[in-house]
Coordinates of C-alpha atoms and ligand atoms in Angstrom, one line a residue:
M13 CA 121.1 68.4 76.3
I14 CA 123.1 68.4 72.7
Q15 CA 125.8 66.0 73.2
R16 CA 128.4 66.5 70.5
H17 CA 130.8 64.3 69.6
T18 CA 133.4 65.3 67.4
A19 CA 135.6 63.5 65.0
A20 CA 140.0 64.1 64.8
S21 CA 142.9 61.5 65.4
S22 CA 143.9 61.6 68.8
G23 CA 147.6 62.1 68.5
S24 CA 150.1 62.4 71.4
G25 CA 150.7 64.2 74.6
P26 CA 147.4 65.8 76.3
S27 CA 144.5 65.8 74.6
F28 CA 139.9 66.2 74.5
F29 CA 140.2 62.8 73.1
G30 CA 137.2 61.3 73.9
R31 CA 137.0 63.1 77.5
R32 CA 133.6 64.4 78.7
V33 CA 133.9 67.9 78.4
W34 CA 131.0 70.9 79.4
V35 CA 131.5 74.3 78.1
T36 CA 128.6 76.7 79.5
G37 CA 127.0 79.6 78.0
H38 CA 127.9 77.6 74.6
R39 CA 125.5 79.7 72.6
G40 CA 126.9 83.3 73.1
M41 CA 129.7 84.9 71.6
L42 CA 132.8 82.9 73.1
G43 CA 130.5 79.7 73.5
S44 CA 130.2 79.6 70.1
A45 CA 133.7 80.2 69.0
M46 CA 134.4 77.2 71.7
V47 CA 132.5 74.9 70.2
R48 CA 134.1 76.2 66.9
S49 CA 137.5 75.0 67.8
F50 CA 136.5 71.5 68.6
E51 CA 135.3 70.8 65.7
N52 CA 138.6 68.7 65.0
E53 CA 138.8 67.6 68.3
N54 CA 137.3 63.7 69.1
A55 CA 135.7 65.0 72.4
D56 CA 132.2 64.1 73.8
L57 CA 131.0 68.1 74.2
L58 CA 128.0 68.0 77.0
L59 CA 126.5 71.4 75.7
T60 CA 123.3 72.8 77.4
A61 CA 121.3 75.1 76.8
R62 CA 119.6 77.9 78.7
S63 CA 116.0 76.6 77.8
E64 CA 116.6 72.6 79.4
L65 CA 119.6 74.0 82.6
D66 CA 119.2 77.4 84.2
L67 CA 122.3 77.8 85.8
T68 CA 121.1 79.8 88.9
D69 CA 119.0 76.8 89.9
K70 CA 120.9 74.8 92.3
T71 CA 118.6 71.6 92.0
A72 CA 119.3 71.2 88.4
V73 CA 122.4 71.9 88.1
M74 CA 123.7 69.1 90.4
S75 CA 121.2 66.7 89.0
W76 CA 122.4 67.4 85.3
M77 CA 126.1 67.0 87.2
R78 CA 125.1 64.0 88.6
A79 CA 124.0 62.3 85.8
N80 CA 126.0 63.4 83.4
R81 CA 129.5 63.5 85.1
P82 CA 132.0 66.0 83.1
E83 CA 135.4 65.7 83.4
L84 CA 136.7 69.1 81.5
V85 CA 134.7 72.2 82.3
F86 CA 135.1 75.7 80.4
H87 CA 133.1 77.4 82.6
I88 CA 131.6 80.5 80.3
G89 CA 128.1 81.0 81.2
A90 CA 127.4 84.3 82.8
K91 CA 125.0 87.6 82.6
V92 CA 127.2 89.9 80.3
G93 CA 126.5 92.9 79.2
G94 CA 128.0 96.3 78.2
I95 CA 128.1 99.8 80.7
H96 CA 124.5 100.6 80.3
A97 CA 123.1 97.5 80.6
N98 CA 125.6 97.3 84.1
S99 CA 124.8 100.1 85.7
T100 CA 121.3 99.8 85.1
L101 CA 120.7 96.3 86.5
P102 CA 123.2 95.6 88.9
A103 CA 121.1 93.6 91.0
N104 CA 120.9 91.1 88.1
F105 CA 124.5 91.0 87.4
L106 CA 125.3 90.5 91.1
Y107 CA 122.5 87.8 91.6
E108 CA 122.8 85.6 88.4
N109 CA 126.4 85.5 88.4
L110 CA 127.0 84.8 92.1
M111 CA 124.7 82.0 92.1
I112 CA 125.6 80.4 88.6
Q113 CA 129.2 80.5 89.7
S114 CA 128.2 78.7 92.8
N115 CA 126.5 75.9 91.4
V116 CA 128.9 75.1 88.5
I117 CA 132.2 75.6 90.6
D118 CA 130.7 73.9 94.0
G119 CA 129.3 70.5 91.6
A120 CA 132.6 70.6 89.7
Y121 CA 134.0 70.0 93.2
Q122 CA 131.1 67.8 94.5
F123 CA 131.1 65.6 91.3
G124 CA 135.0 65.1 90.8
V125 CA 135.3 67.3 87.8
E126 CA 139.5 67.0 87.1
K127 CA 139.5 70.5 85.8
L128 CA 138.0 73.5 85.6
V129 CA 138.5 77.0 83.9
F130 CA 136.8 79.7 84.8
V131 CA 136.4 83.2 82.6
A132 CA 136.5 86.4 84.8
S133 CA 137.0 89.5 83.1
N134 CA 139.3 92.4 82.9
C135 CA 137.1 94.5 84.7
T136 CA 137.9 92.7 88.3
Y137 CA 141.2 94.6 88.0
P138 CA 141.6 98.4 90.2
T139 CA 141.2 100.9 87.8
N140 CA 144.7 102.5 89.3
A141 CA 146.1 99.5 88.6
E142 CA 149.9 100.1 86.8
Q143 CA 150.0 99.1 83.5
P144 CA 150.2 96.6 81.8
I145 CA 148.3 95.0 84.5
Q146 CA 149.3 92.0 86.1
E147 CA 147.8 89.2 87.9
E148 CA 149.1 90.4 91.4
A149 CA 147.1 93.3 91.2
L150 CA 143.6 91.9 91.9
L151 CA 142.2 93.4 95.0
T152 CA 144.6 95.7 95.5
G153 CA 142.5 98.5 94.4
P154 CA 138.8 100.1 93.4
L155 CA 136.6 99.6 90.9
D156 CA 135.1 101.4 88.3
D157 CA 131.8 102.6 89.5
N158 CA 129.4 101.3 86.3
I159 CA 130.4 98.0 86.4
R160 CA 131.3 97.1 90.1
A161 CA 128.4 94.5 90.3
Y162 CA 129.4 92.8 87.7
A163 CA 133.4 92.8 88.5
V164 CA 132.6 91.9 92.4
S165 CA 131.0 88.7 90.7
K166 CA 133.9 88.1 88.8
I167 CA 136.3 88.5 91.6
A168 CA 133.7 86.2 93.9
G169 CA 134.3 83.3 91.3
I170 CA 138.3 83.8 90.9
E171 CA 138.4 83.4 94.9
M172 CA 135.9 80.9 94.7
C173 CA 138.0 78.8 92.4
R174 CA 141.0 79.5 94.6
A175 CA 139.5 78.6 97.9
Y176 CA 138.4 75.1 96.1
R177 CA 142.3 75.2 95.0
K178 CA 143.1 75.4 98.9
Q179 CA 140.7 73.6 100.3
H180 CA 139.9 71.0 98.7
G181 CA 143.0 70.6 96.2
C182 CA 140.4 71.2 93.0
N183 CA 142.7 71.9 90.1
F184 CA 140.1 75.1 89.1
V185 CA 142.2 77.5 87.3
S186 CA 140.7 81.6 86.5
I187 CA 141.2 83.5 83.4
I188 CA 141.3 87.3 82.5
P189 CA 140.7 88.2 79.1
P190 CA 140.3 91.8 77.8
N191 CA 137.6 93.2 75.3
L192 CA 136.3 90.6 73.2
Y193 CA 135.3 91.0 69.7
G194 CA 134.3 88.8 66.6
P195 CA 131.4 86.7 65.5
G196 CA 128.6 85.8 67.4
D197 CA 129.2 90.0 68.9
N198 CA 125.7 91.5 70.3
Y199 CA 125.1 94.2 68.6
H200 CA 121.9 95.7 70.4
P201 CA 122.2 99.5 70.4
Q202 CA 122.0 99.5 74.1
H203 CA 123.8 96.6 75.3
S204 CA 126.7 95.8 73.1
H205 CA 130.2 96.4 74.2
V206 CA 133.1 98.9 72.4
V207 CA 133.8 97.5 69.1
A208 CA 130.5 96.0 68.2
G209 CA 128.5 99.5 69.3
I210 CA 130.7 101.4 67.3
L211 CA 130.5 98.8 64.3
R212 CA 127.1 99.1 64.3
R213 CA 126.9 103.0 64.6
A214 CA 129.2 103.3 61.1
H215 CA 127.6 100.9 59.6
E216 CA 124.6 102.8 59.8
A217 CA 125.9 106.0 59.0
K218 CA 127.6 103.8 55.8
I219 CA 124.0 103.3 54.8
A220 CA 121.9 106.4 55.8
S221 CA 124.8 108.1 53.5
A222 CA 125.2 110.3 56.9
P223 CA 127.9 113.0 56.8
E224 CA 129.5 111.7 60.3
F225 CA 129.2 109.1 63.3
S226 CA 129.5 109.9 67.2
V227 CA 131.6 108.0 69.4
W228 CA 131.5 108.4 73.2
G229 CA 133.9 110.2 74.7
D230 CA 137.0 112.1 73.6
G231 CA 138.6 109.1 71.7
T232 CA 141.8 108.8 73.6
P233 CA 141.1 106.1 75.9
R234 CA 142.8 102.5 75.4
R235 CA 141.1 99.5 74.9
E236 CA 143.3 96.1 74.2
L237 CA 141.2 93.4 72.0
L238 CA 141.3 89.8 71.5
H239 CA 139.5 88.0 68.6
V240 CA 137.2 85.7 70.6
D241 CA 138.8 82.6 68.3
D242 CA 142.2 83.2 69.9
L243 CA 140.4 83.2 73.0
A244 CA 138.7 79.7 72.7
S245 CA 142.3 78.5 71.7
A246 CA 144.2 80.1 74.8
L247 CA 141.5 78.4 77.4
K248 CA 141.9 74.9 75.2
Y249 CA 145.9 75.6 76.0
V250 CA 145.3 76.4 79.9
M251 CA 142.9 73.5 79.9
L252 CA 145.5 71.2 78.9
A253 CA 148.8 73.1 80.0
P254 CA 150.1 71.3 83.3
T255 CA 149.2 75.0 85.2
T256 CA 150.9 75.6 88.2
H257 CA 148.8 79.2 89.0
D258 CA 145.4 80.1 89.6
L259 CA 144.4 83.2 87.4
Y260 CA 145.9 84.0 84.0
N261 CA 145.4 87.5 81.6
I262 CA 145.1 86.4 78.1
G263 CA 145.4 89.4 75.9
S264 CA 146.8 90.4 72.7
G265 CA 149.3 92.1 74.6
H266 CA 149.0 95.6 73.2
D267 CA 145.8 97.9 73.2
L268 CA 144.4 100.3 70.7
Q269 CA 143.6 104.2 71.2
I270 CA 139.4 104.1 71.1
S271 CA 140.1 107.0 68.1
Q272 CA 142.1 104.3 66.2
I273 CA 139.7 101.3 66.6
A274 CA 136.9 103.9 65.0
T275 CA 138.9 104.1 62.1
I276 CA 139.4 101.1 61.6
L277 CA 135.8 100.0 61.8
A278 CA 134.8 102.9 59.7
E279 CA 137.7 101.9 56.8
V280 CA 135.8 98.1 57.6
T281 CA 132.6 99.0 56.7
G282 CA 133.1 101.5 54.1
F283 CA 132.3 104.6 56.3
E284 CA 134.2 107.5 54.0
G285 CA 132.7 110.5 56.2
R286 CA 133.7 112.3 59.5
I287 CA 133.9 110.6 62.8
V288 CA 132.9 112.4 66.2
Y289 CA 133.3 112.3 69.8
D290 CA 130.9 113.0 72.2
T291 CA 132.7 114.6 75.2
S292 CA 129.8 114.7 77.1
K293 CA 130.0 111.0 77.3
P294 CA 132.4 109.6 80.0
N295 CA 135.5 108.2 78.6
G296 CA 135.7 105.5 81.4
T297 CA 139.0 103.9 82.5
M298 CA 142.0 105.3 80.0
R299 CA 143.3 102.0 79.6
K300 CA 143.3 98.4 81.2
L301 CA 146.1 96.9 79.0
L302 CA 147.0 93.2 80.8
D303 CA 150.5 91.6 81.6
S304 CA 150.0 88.1 79.4
S305 CA 153.6 87.3 79.6
R306 CA 152.6 84.3 82.3
I307 CA 150.8 82.8 79.5
R308 CA 152.9 83.8 77.2
S309 CA 155.8 81.4 79.1
L310 CA 153.2 78.4 79.1
G311 CA 153.5 79.0 75.4
W312 CA 150.3 80.0 74.3
A313 CA 150.3 83.1 71.5
P314 CA 147.4 84.6 69.3
R315 CA 147.2 84.4 65.9
I316 CA 144.6 87.0 64.4
D317 CA 145.5 90.8 64.1
E318 CA 142.9 93.3 64.5
K319 CA 142.0 94.3 60.9
S320 CA 141.5 91.1 59.7
G321 CA 139.7 90.0 62.8
L322 CA 137.2 93.4 62.4
R323 CA 136.7 92.6 58.7
G324 CA 135.8 89.0 59.7
A325 CA 133.5 90.3 62.7
Y326 CA 131.6 92.7 60.5
A327 CA 131.1 89.8 57.8
D328 CA 129.4 88.0 60.3
F329 CA 127.7 91.2 61.3
L330 CA 126.0 91.2 57.6
S331 CA 125.0 87.8 57.9
R332 CA 123.1 87.5 60.9
H333 CA 121.5 90.9 60.7
P334 CA 120.4 90.8 57.2
E335 CA 117.8 93.8 58.4
L336 CA 120.2 95.9 59.4
A337 CA 122.3 95.3 56.3
R338 CA 119.5 96.5 54.5
N339 CA 118.6 100.1 56.0
G340 CA 120.9 99.9 59.2
L341 CA 118.1 101.8 60.8
A342 CA 116.1 98.7 62.3
S343 CA 115.6 97.7 66.1
Q344 CA 117.7 94.6 66.9
Ligands
NAP25 N1 132.0 90.0 75.7 C1 133.7 90.3 76.3 O1 133.6 91.1 76.1 C2 134.1 89.7 77.7 C3 135.0 90.2 78.0 C4 135.6 89.9 79.3 C5 135.3 88.5 79.4 N2 133.9 87.9 79.3 C6 133.2 86.6 80.0 O2 133.0 86.0 79.0 C7 132.0 84.9 79.2 C8 131.4 85.3 77.7 O3 130.9 86.2 77.4 P1 129.9 86.5 76.0 O4 130.3 87.6 75.4 O5 130.1 85.1 75.3 O6 128.6 86.4 76.5 P2 127.4 86.1 76.1 O7 127.8 86.2 74.6 O8 126.2 87.1 76.4 O9 127.0 84.2 76.2 C9 127.0 84.5 77.8 C10 126.2 83.0 77.4 O10 125.6 82.6 79.2 C11 124.7 81.9 79.0 N3 123.5 82.2 80.6 C12 123.6 83.5 81.0 N4 122.6 82.8 82.3 C13 122.6 81.8 81.8 C14 121.4 81.2 82.8 N5 121.3 81.3 84.2 N6 121.6 79.5 82.5 C15 122.5 79.5 81.6 N7 122.6 79.7 80.4 C16 123.2 81.3 80.9 C17 123.8 82.4 77.8 O11 122.3 82.3 77.4 P3 121.8 82.4 76.9 O12 122.1 82.2 75.0 O13 120.1 82.0 76.9 O14 121.3 84.6 76.9 C18 125.0 82.7 77.2 O15 124.8 81.6 76.2 C19 131.2 85.4 80.4 O16 131.9 84.7 81.0 C20 131.7 87.0 80.0 O17 131.8 87.4 81.6 C21 133.3 88.5 78.0

């Protein structure tokens, strides 16, 4: 386990000063953003890589918690993937996430964790939910078939936090973000999310001097994007705020058409050809804009606009994947 003491003054009001803070999944995209965000806090960060602590292993999780006694938990670690991975490995998504959540959430109760923030996903909302989607829309309709197993696992996590609040008085809060992007994203050709997938294809087309690159669907669906650093700041805000609800949407508050996202990414990567839309591929859900007024009323707001955020994401892609930066065609 890595135990990192981060430095800063204690200031006044609630803070992470001297607190034992466990960030699960700290090597992933959001987890690393959380770790970055703690650079100037005086906290005892408890970080467990999968090789040292497999979160699906109940005995190991309980004995780690008994020995390390985290006070605050950001539960971020999960099996995560794009539509392809979700539709081909539904059993893995459901089993692993249920096991991970049950162990971390029940462990947090057993070992008296003061507050736990659980990261769910916007795919937990019904496909026909009224837009912008309010927290009350949860469990009011059918889910997207392609990601149902993952969505059900995340709904179970939200309900588990609710049940432990109700039965045991635990201060466990769930949050729902939209599509994330930023440093540390996964650019795998089959396993990436919307931004990383389009960014990689635009980059490869530029490197190959191709006349065009293609985007799945007709480009009209809309997606709300949030930079991971904004989500990290929101999670910390929720952890320290006197939250009264058990569920908060955390979004940017607006969405873009996939075609607008592709245009920005073509500009960011320097691709000057055409963007074509592959209408033989599914559009997916047409819109999933979150109503984030509940978190806004607590006083949190995002800071990173899409253009500068996507520029930073591309710089991170180039620095982390020099083999792709050179020829754009190597497989990850
Ligand atoms: N990315 C998005 O657009 C998005 C959108 C909505 C919600 N979310 C949620 O946000 C959270 C973080 O997502 P992310 O994109 O940062 O995912 P990610 O990059 O795949 O990171 C997931 C982390 O969880 C760890 N993990 C998975 N299974 C584990 C296990 N059995 N034991 C220990 N560690 C395990 C992974 O470890 P390894 O490093 O060893 O693989 C990784 O560090 C997830 O809960 C996800 O559901 C993400």
